[in-house]
Structure formats: C-alpha cells, structure tokens
Amino acid sequence: MIRIAIDAMGGDHAPAHIVDGAVAAARHLEIQIALIGQTAAIERALESHPDWRSLGIEIVEAPDVIGMADSPVASLRRKPRASIRVAADLVASGGAGALFSAGSTGATVMAAHGAFGMIPGVDRPALATTIPTRLTPTVLLDAGANVECRPQHLLHFAVMGGVYARLALRVERPRVGLLSIGEEETKGNDLTRDAHRLLKAAPINFIGNVEARDVYSGVADVIVCDGFTGNVVLKISEGLVETVESLLGDELNGTFSSQVGYLLSRRAFRRFRRRVDYSEYGGAPLLGVAGLAIVGHGRSSVKAVRNAVAMAYRFATSDFIHRVEQEIAAASVSHH
Amino acid sequence: MIRIAIDAMGGDHAPAHIVDGAVAAARHLEIQIALIGQTAAIERALESHPDWRSLGIEIVEAPDVIGMADSPVASLRRKPRASIRVAADLVASGGAGALFSAGSTGATVMAAHGAFGMIPGVDRPALATTIPTRLTPTVLLDAGANVECRPQHLLHFAVMGGVYARLALRVERPRVGLLSIGEEETKGNDLTRDAHRLLKAAPINFIGNVEARDVYSGVADVIVCDGFTGNVVLKISEGLVETVESLLGDELNGTFSSQVGYLLSRRAFRRFRRRVDYSEYGGAPLLGVAGLAIVGHGRSSVKAVRNAVAMAYRFATSDFIHRVEQEIAAASVSHH
C-alpha cells in the first residue's frame, strides 16, 4: 500500500490542520500515512479522531521544527532531526512514496533536494502551481524554488510542466507558453529571448510567449518563467484579489439596495476566491528532484491538506519521475 | 503660456480619442496644444469641435506614423518625420514644455531619449505608473522602459520616483519600497539583494523590501523594480481584474436572487475597475530623460487623454527635471 510522509509540524496551523487533513484523506483513500513530528503534539491533535490507528495512520517522532522565519540552510544543518528532514529521508529510503509539507518552502526544497538528488539531466528544481483561468486551469512554474534561472532551466521546466499537466490536468498535448512582456520572440529580457529559442527547438507543444495580461485567459496549459517572476505573479494575484474584495465591499456598501447586492455577491466572491486559492488544488509539487514532494501553502486549510495528500497519492501511483527522466532525455537529444 | 506637444497619431483610437481628449483639456486649462500628425486626419477629428482654433490648439504636420507592432529602432530611423519624433523634437527645441503619446511605448521611450538625452547621473529611463491600493495610490517603476536593470538603476528609480510622488501624490516624505519575494534583505534575486544595500544607504525614506503580496495594500508610496518585473505586475493585474469580473459574473448568474446582486455589483465593479485602470491617472511619465514625456495606454479613453494632458501641464509648470537632477546628485554623493 502507498505510504505518504507528512510533515505534521509545518504550516501556520500545524499540527492541528495538518493532522485533520491527513485523517480526512486517510478516510477516503487506500493509503498509509506517517505523521512526522513531535509525538505529544500530534497525539493531542489526533484526540478528536479516536479511530486513527485503524485508518493506517502512524506517528514518526521528529523532535525538531524549522519555522517559517528560520534560515533553511542553517537550520537544516543544525537540526538533522527536524520533521521535514525526517520526512525527506523516509521517502529517500523507500519508507514512503511521497512527502507533503506546508512548512517553509525553502526548507522543503532544500531537504528534498538533499535527500533525493536531482533527476538526471535536470539542473534546478521548480515549484509547479496550478492557477485558475477563465477557461481550464494552468500550471505555472517556477513559483519560487529557483530565483536565478538560465535559459536551459526554463526548457527543463517546460518539459517537466508538460508531464505534470498530463497527469494533473489530464491534458494530452499541453500547450506550453513562455511568460514574457511581449508576444514577439524578440520581446522580453535576455533570459526570455534565449529561452524562446530553446523552447522553439524542443519536442514540446510550444505556443510562444504569453504576455502577463493573458496568464488568466487560459491560452496555455503550462506557463514557464524564472522563480522570482513566478513568485511575484502568484503573490501579486493573491494580494490583488484580496484588495478587489475589500474595495468591492466599500463600493457596494453605499446604498441599501447595493447592500443586498453586497451580501449576495460576497458569497459569490468567497466561492470565487476559493477557485483562485492554489492550495485548493492540493499544493504545488516540487519538480526536478528525484523523489516526490508536495509543498503546501503556509496557511493550508484542512481541505487543502486533504487535497494535497490525495495529490501525493496520485503522484506516488504514477510513473512520474521515470516519465520526466525520459522526456528530459528526449529534449536534450533534440537540443544537442 | 505652456504648450503641450501631443502625438495625435498614437494609440488604438487615434486620432479621434486623442483629439477629443486634447480639446477637453484645452477647455479647462490655460494651455496651448500642438496636435502632431497627419493634418487631414486631425482636421477631420476636429470637425465636431468647430471652436478649436479659439482654444489655443494648432496642428503640426507629421506625415509618418509608427504603429504598435513596428520595431521602434528601425521605424524611428526610417521615419524622421513620424509624429512621435516631431513631438519629441518640438519639446527638445523649446517649442513645447512636454509631450504626450498613447502610441508605441518603445518608440516614445526611444524618441524622447534621442531628443532629450538623459538627466546627468541617471543611466536609464523608467516609466512611472500610479496604481490604486487599499489606501492611497502607489507609484510603481519601472513599468517597462528598461527590462535589464543593474542595482544602481533601481537606486535612480527610487530617487526619481520619490520626486514624482511628492509632485503627483503630494506626499511629503514618500515611503520607498523595493519589490522582492521576501521581506528580509537577504531574500530575492541577485539584483534585489544588491539594490537593497544601495537603497539602505541612500538619502531616501527606504522602508525595505515589499513583497508582491503587499503591493496593493498601500504600504509604500513608491515601489521600485526592474522593467520586466514591473511590466509583468501591471499586466498580470489588468488580466486578473478582467478575469475576476468575468468569473464573478458566472458565479452571480446562478440564481434569480443573485442576478439582482449581479446587476448591482456589476455597476460597482465597473466603478472599481476605473480605479484600477492606471490610464485614469493620466498616463505614466517617463522619468530620467532630460525632458518631459507622458506615455498613455494604447487604449486610452478620451478622459485618460484629458487627464494625461493635465498631468503634462502640471509637470511643465513644476521644476521637475531640475529637482531630479539635484536629488540624483545628492544620492550619488552619499553613495560614493
């Protein structure tokens, strides 16, 4: 049976939300779960689920925790028994098929990289987030695993994003776009111009540059960019949606009749916001490392954790790493 | 009297919207306006304003037009009598105090740079856009004049953005932030880390890194970033607001009661969108060149053109270039 390693200590609402989400996943999937962290805290969180032992859940002790504000490099070195390291080691040793953490993204990326190594031919890992659009969802990567990118990295992101889109979005021949500031291949910065040439020559369904304006139009299934830009895109979007909600409330509060409208549309807005919240897609997989890791938002809800565990399960039952390996090899052949 | 040079041929709705906006500005300001472009087309657009000659408006013939899709470098070289070049030359020769164009941003940046040169001490021009936030508006620069930036450029942007914010937003001591992907000064990419050190040492009110998530919170009066990132921020925001509007419509269309809410909130949303549309602030000034140029959105409305001309007028009656020169000199002294 597939076993998923869960960093029970990572995230703003750990271990409570993490444990509740893991239990919810265990009730619906044929799965074993290792909750990794401080045993006493995890046991307290499990008290409201007295049947947890019968659900295939067990606790793996890890005394140390890496906080959101800690330096990933320093704390991973200083804390070999931190929950995220123990989780990564469990996957690397074959004791689990995939890991999930809603803790520090930097620490998760480094722990996974350290424990798994990279897929042959891939230089840098990338976080793949799924964003909603006017049409079908789009995979955007890198969302922040790797802030300084060379053109070759974006080619790898495109190949890996394509494999992921086929698995997660069930798109047979994903349309891959390059985020830039103009549609013409001569537009953009040095990185995007050089990456454009590589992507055009690669054995992928490359549709050219995608302007930022069109990211939410649904013109591509996969959009690649460096991790700095990708992180800015996601965070700007989060902040803007919150601001739109707040300003819309101000606008609608003006008169009695629009107060009625406000109440109704606030409900609709909440539903919409859930569509925008990428954690609802179950977290962002870290692609490129030679093992399966899903990164959750620090503010992951119980539902988000449940979805992320389901995603980890789906990954672990797929042949993901092997498929990435093959397609990276094919892209390298075509490139040289 | 102040004279403004207007590229009548630039923009999606040129010359009609440009001419109408210029006439509206002329009716309200003590101003002279030179409408630059193809005389016959401009005269046709002026037909609905039979009193135009009494408003201080004149036509300056420029037979050539640079389109949105044309290469700025090639077409500026090939078309010395293009409307944007004639407008820039008019300002450079002292025949006008400022120019406005809603045409190709690249062509306007290059024409202004070529005709005016740079302010001493400034290496690169920057487009300064004003964006709405939950609180007061924020100046974001560079919005796309200069895609490859060095740390020194971001320092210049910060100084120039500060002078502009004092003029346009009437903020006495503008809070200047650096757009990055983490609040700590060690977070970000090579550019933002090095720029952080320069900004910290500069004689400005530097508040540190601003995460993309907080751009629309109103935490800073000026936010600096490279032109690639700035352009992505603006275009992502435009696209996302359009998508939110469309998805919100879908959500609200579900039931009869929410249809009522929809109609009411759609009106509110339209009002909100106008707040988000940066052209309503009158366009984006090009800072750093040794002359005054305002760049308008290609889809500028009549009102946006009117506001941009009013902004050009306000600039031309200020001591903007000289003040930037002084503050750049002060920042360079503190830096060396």
XYZ file of C-alpha atoms in Angstrom:
672
model
C 0.000 0.000 0.000
C 1.175 3.547 -0.760
C 2.563 5.368 2.249
C 2.714 9.171 2.402
C 5.119 11.032 4.706
C 3.523 14.158 6.175
C 5.456 16.914 7.916
C 2.965 17.409 10.743
C 4.819 20.448 12.128
C 4.892 22.625 9.006
C 2.458 25.493 8.418
C 0.685 28.240 10.320
C -1.931 25.858 11.753
C 0.318 22.875 12.468
C -0.162 20.284 13.681
C -3.981 20.721 14.007
C -4.952 21.422 10.347
C -2.301 19.056 9.038
C -3.491 16.167 11.195
C -7.178 16.814 10.436
C -6.442 16.950 6.696
C -4.383 13.767 6.853
C -7.182 11.951 8.686
C -9.721 13.153 6.110
C -7.512 11.818 3.313
C -6.996 8.504 5.124
C -10.767 8.020 5.373
C -11.170 8.245 1.600
C -8.047 6.654 0.144
C -6.377 3.242 0.311
C -3.350 4.765 1.927
C -0.923 4.629 4.841
C 0.146 7.873 6.467
C 3.223 8.678 8.540
C 2.648 11.834 10.604
C 6.117 13.170 11.309
C 6.895 15.492 14.198
C 6.641 15.876 17.942
C 4.704 12.819 19.106
C 2.938 14.510 22.023
C 1.638 17.397 19.909
C 0.486 15.045 17.148
C -1.265 12.758 19.637
C -3.141 15.738 21.067
C -4.265 16.724 17.587
C -5.409 13.129 16.966
C -7.611 13.060 20.084
C -10.690 14.132 18.122
C -10.169 11.157 15.780
C -10.210 8.196 18.209
C -10.200 5.657 15.343
C -6.971 6.992 13.839
C -4.988 3.793 14.336
C -7.490 1.824 12.262
C -7.031 4.292 9.366
C -3.446 3.269 8.648
C -2.010 6.338 10.385
C 1.122 6.169 12.483
C 3.357 8.719 14.178
C 7.070 9.053 13.412
C 8.906 11.050 16.063
C 10.939 14.087 14.947
C 11.788 16.406 17.836
C 12.894 19.488 15.872
C 10.864 22.020 13.907
C 12.022 24.512 11.271
C 9.998 27.706 11.490
C 8.850 29.943 8.645
C 11.360 32.657 9.575
C 14.360 30.333 10.093
C 17.144 30.257 7.530
C 16.621 26.962 5.626
C 20.344 26.289 5.094
C 21.410 26.935 8.673
C 18.503 25.171 10.363
C 18.660 22.085 8.132
C 22.347 21.745 9.034
C 21.741 22.390 12.720
C 18.621 20.191 13.021
C 19.140 16.753 11.437
C 16.031 15.549 13.269
C 13.738 18.310 12.009
C 10.362 16.968 10.816
C 10.934 17.962 7.173
C 14.322 16.207 7.099
C 12.955 13.035 8.661
C 10.099 13.100 6.118
C 12.502 13.515 3.190
C 14.774 10.763 4.486
C 11.787 8.414 4.830
C 10.933 8.945 1.142
C 14.572 8.639 0.066
C 14.958 5.307 1.914
C 11.821 3.901 0.266
C 9.814 4.046 3.507
C 7.256 6.354 1.870
C 6.253 7.099 -1.728
C 5.900 10.886 -1.410
C 6.017 13.683 1.153
C 3.839 16.663 1.920
C 4.824 19.774 3.890
C 3.070 23.107 4.453
C 6.162 24.434 6.244
C 8.928 26.710 4.995
C 9.116 26.304 1.196
C 12.850 26.959 1.212
C 13.476 24.239 3.810
C 11.279 21.735 1.955
C 13.052 22.423 -1.352
C 16.465 22.007 0.261
C 15.546 18.933 2.309
C 14.030 17.221 -0.759
C 16.989 18.181 -2.929
C 19.441 16.941 -0.291
C 17.656 13.628 0.303
C 16.559 12.771 -3.273
C 19.150 14.412 -5.527
C 18.084 15.617 -8.968
C 16.571 13.727 -11.889
C 19.426 13.118 -14.370
C 19.597 15.980 -16.880
C 17.661 18.445 -14.719
C 19.768 21.228 -13.186
C 17.257 23.029 -10.947
C 14.024 22.138 -9.164
C 10.819 24.084 -9.799
C 7.579 24.512 -7.884
C 4.571 23.929 -10.121
C 1.417 25.772 -9.034
C -1.973 25.334 -10.609
C -3.846 28.585 -11.157
C -7.446 29.085 -12.269
C -8.161 30.901 -15.529
C -11.258 31.951 -17.426
C -11.139 28.511 -19.082
C -9.263 25.473 -17.737
C -6.548 25.665 -15.037
C -2.952 26.415 -15.985
C 0.270 25.112 -14.450
C 2.685 27.968 -13.690
C 6.320 27.175 -12.894
C 8.697 28.010 -11.337
C 6.747 29.570 -8.479
C 9.837 30.308 -6.417
C 12.126 27.305 -5.923
C 14.869 28.832 -8.074
C 15.114 32.620 -8.398
C 18.122 32.872 -10.736
C 17.440 30.946 -13.926
C 19.334 30.260 -17.114
C 17.515 29.547 -20.424
C 18.262 25.827 -20.108
C 16.385 25.763 -16.771
C 13.269 27.146 -18.416
C 13.487 24.386 -21.040
C 13.565 21.780 -18.251
C 10.638 23.500 -16.526
C 8.666 23.304 -19.782
C 9.291 19.583 -20.176
C 8.523 18.791 -16.526
C 5.470 21.061 -16.513
C 4.176 19.205 -19.556
C 4.485 15.809 -17.864
C 2.762 17.219 -14.793
C -0.090 18.799 -16.790
C -0.808 15.479 -18.478
C -1.003 13.828 -15.060
C -2.795 16.508 -13.041
C -4.941 18.304 -15.628
C -5.385 15.293 -17.925
C -4.414 17.359 -20.986
C -2.979 15.120 -23.661
C -0.770 17.599 -25.509
C -0.233 20.543 -23.152
C 0.218 23.961 -24.767
C 3.406 25.397 -23.268
C 3.928 29.167 -23.130
C 6.837 31.362 -22.011
C 5.872 34.278 -19.760
C 7.246 37.484 -21.263
C 6.388 41.126 -21.763
C 5.533 40.966 -25.462
C 4.252 38.333 -27.849
C 7.061 38.611 -30.403
C 10.053 36.366 -29.730
C 12.355 39.402 -29.783
C 10.474 40.941 -26.839
C 11.364 40.347 -23.212
C 14.674 40.232 -21.364
C 17.875 38.314 -22.159
C 16.586 35.232 -20.341
C 13.253 35.015 -22.151
C 14.759 35.745 -25.573
C 17.307 32.938 -25.205
C 14.765 30.585 -23.637
C 12.373 31.262 -26.533
C 14.941 29.858 -28.982
C 15.462 26.706 -26.887
C 11.740 26.109 -26.421
C 11.032 26.550 -30.128
C 13.522 23.793 -30.943
C 12.326 21.391 -28.215
C 9.953 18.431 -28.769
C 7.082 20.134 -26.928
C 3.887 21.913 -27.983
C 5.397 25.404 -27.602
C 2.918 28.197 -28.359
C 5.387 31.097 -27.924
C 5.465 33.977 -25.492
C 2.457 34.518 -23.242
C 2.021 38.101 -22.078
C 1.281 38.568 -18.397
C -2.068 40.037 -19.442
C -3.096 36.634 -20.849
C -1.969 34.403 -17.978
C -5.525 34.267 -16.602
C -7.145 33.943 -20.034
C -6.402 30.232 -20.265
C -4.352 30.388 -23.501
C -1.775 27.868 -22.239
C -1.794 24.702 -20.108
C 1.748 25.293 -18.877
C 3.490 28.665 -18.424
C 7.199 28.795 -17.584
C 9.200 31.625 -16.029
C 12.035 32.109 -13.538
C 11.197 31.610 -9.858
C 11.409 35.304 -8.980
C 8.877 36.281 -11.642
C 6.637 33.293 -10.884
C 6.569 34.108 -7.198
C 5.750 37.752 -7.964
C 2.900 36.672 -10.267
C 1.325 34.464 -7.599
C 1.750 36.907 -4.738
C 0.548 39.917 -6.738
C -2.524 37.890 -7.662
C -3.234 36.894 -4.060
C -2.869 40.470 -2.862
C -4.925 41.912 -5.714
C -7.822 39.501 -5.190
C -7.899 40.448 -1.509
C -7.825 44.137 -2.405
C -10.540 43.751 -5.045
C -12.715 42.034 -2.449
C -12.169 44.790 0.067
C -12.676 47.679 -2.390
C -15.723 45.994 -3.892
C -17.162 45.824 -0.395
C -16.607 49.582 0.007
C -18.281 50.273 -3.328
C -21.250 48.032 -2.590
C -21.804 49.337 0.912
C -23.029 52.681 -0.388
C -26.797 52.265 -0.520
C -29.389 49.921 0.935
C -30.087 48.249 -2.403
C -26.442 47.629 -3.033
C -26.101 46.217 0.476
C -28.383 43.434 -0.677
C -26.181 43.045 -3.706
C -23.157 43.084 -1.451
C -24.315 40.204 0.692
C -25.146 38.134 -2.344
C -22.015 38.933 -4.222
C -19.821 38.467 -1.185
C -20.970 34.871 -1.072
C -20.135 34.532 -4.743
C -16.809 36.239 -4.203
C -15.866 33.779 -1.484
C -16.615 30.921 -3.846
C -14.521 32.626 -6.489
C -11.639 33.208 -4.123
C -11.514 29.530 -3.362
C -11.030 28.933 -7.064
C -8.105 31.351 -7.011
C -6.509 29.892 -3.878
C -3.976 27.479 -5.318
C -3.817 25.408 -2.162
C -7.267 24.127 -3.114
C -5.587 22.246 -5.938
C -3.726 20.375 -3.272
C -0.429 22.195 -3.121
C 2.448 22.614 -5.517
C 4.632 19.661 -6.462
C 8.375 20.199 -6.464
C 9.530 19.020 -9.883
C 13.045 18.037 -10.876
C 14.142 16.319 -7.674
C 14.418 12.524 -7.881
C 11.592 11.918 -5.433
C 8.046 13.125 -4.853
C 7.411 16.184 -2.693
C 4.297 18.363 -2.472
C 4.595 21.843 -0.977
C 1.523 23.349 0.678
C 0.681 26.982 1.389
C 1.660 28.026 4.917
C -1.987 28.850 5.556
C -3.241 25.499 4.251
C -6.789 24.682 5.332
C -7.851 21.180 6.359
C -9.348 20.715 2.902
C -6.140 21.874 1.237
C -4.123 19.339 3.228
C -6.579 16.584 2.330
C -6.287 17.532 -1.363
C -2.509 17.687 -1.160
C -2.347 14.200 0.339
C -4.650 12.965 -2.422
C -2.300 14.575 -4.943
C 0.709 12.914 -3.299
C -1.130 9.600 -3.533
C -1.887 10.125 -7.226
C 1.751 11.019 -7.867
C 3.035 8.019 -5.968
C 0.862 5.658 -8.023
C 2.001 7.244 -11.288
C 5.296 6.781 -13.017
C 6.080 10.482 -12.756
C 9.826 10.564 -12.088
C 10.529 7.996 -14.771
C 8.425 9.855 -17.339
C 10.193 13.139 -16.589
C 13.525 11.354 -16.942
C 12.579 10.053 -20.388
C 11.240 13.359 -21.700
C 14.209 15.333 -20.385
C 16.492 12.882 -22.191
C 14.474 13.341 -25.419
C 14.614 17.145 -25.126
C 18.374 17.037 -24.532
C 18.897 14.892 -27.636
C 16.883 17.318 -29.775
C 18.783 20.212 -28.270
C 22.313 18.955 -28.920
C 1.732 80.120 -21.880
C 2.602 76.416 -21.521
C 2.447 74.480 -24.772
C 1.985 70.698 -24.859
C 3.013 68.566 -27.851
C 0.537 65.754 -28.472
C 1.235 62.793 -30.745
C -2.205 62.738 -32.371
C -1.493 59.508 -34.265
C -0.524 57.247 -31.341
C -2.933 54.749 -29.750
C -5.704 52.364 -30.743
C -8.283 55.133 -31.141
C -6.077 57.776 -32.748
C -6.606 60.422 -33.793
C -10.279 60.557 -32.597
C -9.845 59.908 -28.836
C -6.573 61.829 -28.730
C -8.075 64.909 -30.358
C -11.238 64.789 -28.221
C -9.149 64.453 -25.049
C -6.868 67.306 -26.091
C -9.861 69.560 -26.775
C -11.369 68.678 -23.378
C -8.084 69.614 -21.690
C -7.827 72.847 -23.669
C -11.305 73.895 -22.478
C -10.244 73.640 -18.837
C -6.597 74.709 -18.727
C -4.639 77.843 -19.628
C -2.725 75.936 -22.231
C -1.603 75.776 -25.861
C -1.729 72.466 -27.666
C 0.157 71.270 -30.733
C -1.613 68.285 -32.312
C 1.083 66.477 -34.257
C 0.336 64.121 -37.135
C -1.397 63.891 -40.499
C -3.176 67.231 -40.927
C -6.155 65.890 -42.892
C -6.935 63.175 -40.329
C -6.581 65.591 -37.426
C -8.813 68.183 -39.120
C -11.497 65.554 -39.617
C -11.326 64.644 -35.942
C -11.598 68.342 -35.059
C -14.797 68.815 -37.100
C -17.000 68.173 -34.077
C -15.209 70.964 -32.194
C -15.751 73.956 -34.527
C -14.277 76.401 -31.979
C -10.931 74.548 -31.762
C -8.863 77.438 -33.133
C -10.049 79.687 -30.294
C -8.870 77.122 -27.714
C -5.174 77.589 -28.452
C -4.971 74.393 -30.489
C -2.896 74.150 -33.661
C -1.896 71.338 -35.986
C 1.734 70.461 -36.715
C 2.093 68.272 -39.800
C 3.937 64.955 -39.442
C 3.253 62.615 -42.348
C 4.557 59.356 -40.840
C 3.114 57.110 -38.172
C 4.818 54.399 -36.084
C 2.416 51.533 -35.403
C 2.154 49.422 -32.251
C 3.687 46.386 -33.983
C 6.557 48.268 -35.700
C 10.093 47.867 -34.397
C 10.835 51.148 -32.569
C 14.528 51.281 -33.533
C 14.026 50.550 -37.222
C 10.976 52.760 -37.716
C 12.420 55.746 -35.843
C 15.468 55.569 -38.108
C 13.392 55.092 -41.265
C 10.775 57.739 -40.405
C 12.370 61.006 -39.259
C 9.010 62.716 -39.768
C 6.993 60.287 -37.638
C 4.580 62.096 -35.296
C 6.357 60.928 -32.112
C 9.715 62.149 -33.405
C 8.342 65.533 -34.437
C 6.713 65.825 -30.982
C 9.970 64.986 -29.181
C 11.943 67.422 -31.368
C 9.426 70.159 -30.600
C 9.990 69.682 -26.851
C 13.775 69.426 -27.267
C 13.890 72.704 -29.223
C 11.858 74.510 -26.557
C 8.769 74.756 -28.769
C 6.738 72.798 -26.197
C 7.079 72.119 -22.457
C 6.102 68.442 -22.500
C 4.818 65.737 -24.816
C 2.102 63.121 -24.594
C 1.787 59.959 -26.678
C -0.512 56.938 -26.414
C 1.417 55.220 -29.209
C 4.100 52.522 -29.022
C 5.785 52.796 -25.623
C 9.088 51.603 -27.036
C 9.053 54.255 -29.773
C 8.132 57.010 -27.295
C 10.914 55.989 -24.903
C 13.468 55.934 -27.711
C 12.289 59.155 -29.339
C 12.346 61.004 -26.002
C 15.727 59.559 -25.110
C 17.133 60.505 -28.510
C 15.757 64.041 -28.491
C 16.258 64.958 -24.790
C 19.241 62.900 -23.654
C 19.407 61.769 -20.028
C 19.439 63.788 -16.801
C 23.089 63.905 -15.618
C 23.783 60.983 -13.284
C 20.828 58.893 -14.454
C 21.741 55.871 -16.594
C 18.346 54.522 -17.630
C 14.847 55.921 -18.076
C 11.880 54.458 -16.197
C 8.131 54.552 -16.709
C 6.328 55.517 -13.508
C 2.772 54.190 -13.237
C 0.347 55.083 -10.492
C -1.626 52.128 -9.165
C -4.557 52.131 -6.739
C -4.219 50.351 -3.403
C -6.463 49.713 -0.422
C -5.215 53.050 0.949
C -3.576 55.818 -1.110
C -2.180 55.306 -4.645
C 1.363 53.998 -5.124
C 3.908 54.867 -7.811
C 5.394 51.715 -9.349
C 8.514 51.987 -11.519
C 9.957 50.838 -13.838
C 6.850 49.679 -15.687
C 8.765 48.533 -18.747
C 11.103 51.188 -20.174
C 14.196 49.219 -19.181
C 14.000 45.427 -18.868
C 17.597 44.660 -17.862
C 18.476 46.580 -14.705
C 21.543 46.897 -12.509
C 21.247 47.766 -8.782
C 22.352 51.348 -9.488
C 19.375 51.780 -11.846
C 16.961 50.824 -9.091
C 18.573 53.454 -6.849
C 17.958 56.094 -9.530
C 14.385 54.872 -9.938
C 13.870 55.271 -6.181
C 15.136 58.851 -6.182
C 13.148 59.855 -9.267
C 10.033 58.059 -8.056
C 10.292 59.993 -4.795
C 10.416 63.352 -6.576
C 7.462 62.284 -8.711
C 5.399 61.100 -5.726
C 5.891 64.438 -3.990
C 4.625 66.195 -7.120
C 1.834 63.858 -8.206
C 0.610 62.337 -4.936
C 1.528 65.315 -2.738
C 3.286 63.039 -0.231
C 5.955 64.947 1.607
C 8.299 62.131 2.563
C 7.460 59.216 0.269
C 7.993 55.731 1.685
C 10.114 53.865 -0.876
C 9.978 50.065 -1.073
C 11.870 47.503 -3.160
C 9.695 44.821 -4.782
C 11.056 41.410 -3.827
C 9.939 37.906 -2.911
C 10.593 38.104 0.808
C 10.710 40.818 3.430
C 14.220 40.051 4.706
C 17.025 41.837 2.891
C 18.702 38.504 2.137
C 15.644 37.335 0.184
C 15.148 37.907 -3.529
C 17.456 37.583 -6.501
C 20.967 38.990 -7.062
C 19.532 42.277 -8.333
C 17.223 42.934 -5.393
C 19.800 41.901 -2.787
C 22.400 44.313 -4.191
C 19.823 47.055 -4.728
C 18.668 46.654 -1.117
C 22.145 47.601 0.123
C 22.284 50.693 -2.121
C 18.790 51.846 -1.149
C 19.507 51.401 2.552
C 22.498 53.737 2.262
C 20.706 56.364 0.145
C 19.197 59.635 1.474
C 15.628 58.411 0.930
C 12.865 57.108 3.175
C 13.577 53.435 2.369
C 11.192 51.018 4.094
C 12.862 47.807 2.849
C 11.568 45.011 0.664
C 7.888 44.986 -0.244
C 6.514 41.549 -1.046
C 4.358 41.303 -4.156
C 1.504 40.303 -1.872
C 1.593 43.770 -0.269
C 1.850 45.905 -3.421
C -1.907 46.597 -3.325
C -2.006 47.070 0.455
C -0.686 50.617 0.277
C 2.388 50.060 2.466
C 4.632 52.228 0.240
C 4.258 55.411 -1.816
C 6.925 54.335 -4.293
C 7.845 50.762 -5.268
C 10.877 50.110 -7.467
C 11.693 47.069 -9.592
C 13.249 46.241 -12.958
C 11.137 46.961 -16.052
C 10.457 43.309 -16.833
C 9.028 42.639 -13.370
C 7.131 45.950 -13.307
C 5.519 45.262 -16.639
C 4.542 41.758 -15.514
C 2.992 43.181 -12.327
C 0.842 45.665 -14.249
C -0.228 43.276 -16.979
C -0.989 40.417 -14.582
C -3.139 42.841 -12.600
C -5.033 44.043 -15.675
C -5.674 40.482 -16.822
C -6.657 39.277 -13.365
C -9.161 42.086 -12.790
C -10.796 41.263 -16.129
C -10.897 37.576 -15.220
C -12.299 38.265 -11.746
C -15.056 40.330 -13.329
C -15.923 37.616 -15.801
C -15.825 34.742 -13.264
C -17.775 36.783 -10.725
C -20.433 37.247 -13.389
C -20.597 33.468 -13.883
C -20.902 32.889 -10.138
C -23.586 35.520 -9.696
C -25.647 34.428 -12.667
C -26.673 31.224 -10.940
C -29.963 32.119 -9.271
C -32.570 34.841 -9.597
C -31.642 36.475 -6.309
C -28.004 36.552 -7.190
C -28.909 38.020 -10.594
C -30.152 41.051 -8.718
C -26.888 41.058 -6.836
C -25.059 40.699 -10.102
C -26.604 43.762 -11.685
C -25.884 45.831 -8.620
C -22.391 44.577 -8.124
C -21.533 44.830 -11.796
C -22.130 48.550 -11.559
C -19.888 48.679 -8.513
C -17.298 46.565 -10.270
C -17.191 48.940 -13.214
C -16.552 51.808 -10.817
C -13.836 49.784 -9.154
C -12.221 48.878 -12.466
C -11.911 52.529 -13.303
C -9.912 52.923 -10.110
C -7.618 50.119 -11.207
C -7.172 51.421 -14.772
C -3.931 53.352 -14.490
C -4.654 55.462 -17.549
C -7.241 57.232 -15.415
C -4.341 58.731 -13.520
C -3.381 60.423 -16.761
C -0.673 58.164 -18.092
C 2.807 57.264 -16.982
C 5.605 59.839 -17.046
C 8.932 58.752 -18.464
C 11.476 59.655 -15.786
C 15.206 60.102 -16.256
C 15.218 61.697 -19.693
C 16.109 65.407 -19.701
C 12.680 66.497 -20.910
C 9.052 65.823 -20.055
C 7.191 62.950 -21.707
C 3.958 61.257 -20.642
C 3.146 57.826 -22.026
C -0.510 56.826 -22.322
C -2.084 53.384 -22.530
C -2.710 52.280 -26.131
C -6.396 52.036 -25.309
C -6.539 55.491 -23.698
C -10.062 56.855 -23.395
C -10.930 60.500 -24.042
C -10.890 61.079 -20.306
C -7.494 59.417 -19.946
C -6.052 61.670 -22.652
C -7.539 64.735 -20.967
C -6.003 63.669 -17.643
C -2.651 62.956 -19.265
C -2.573 66.423 -20.839
C -3.427 67.914 -17.452
C -0.546 65.907 -15.967
C 1.804 67.156 -18.702
C 0.695 70.698 -17.881
C 1.327 70.200 -14.169
C 4.775 68.757 -14.932
C 5.666 71.577 -17.276
C 4.817 74.175 -14.626
C 6.872 72.360 -11.987
C 10.610 72.267 -11.660
C 10.682 68.515 -12.089
C 13.832 67.902 -14.149
C 15.877 70.259 -12.008
C 14.677 68.663 -8.771
C 15.520 65.179 -10.043
C 18.959 66.446 -11.059
C 19.596 67.764 -7.542
C 18.400 64.662 -5.730
C 20.313 62.317 -8.021
C 23.441 64.323 -7.291
C 22.784 64.083 -3.524
C 22.230 60.305 -3.741
C 25.446 59.874 -5.740
C 27.432 61.815 -3.139
C 26.081 59.642 -0.333
C 26.767 56.535 -2.393
C 30.420 57.223 -3.247
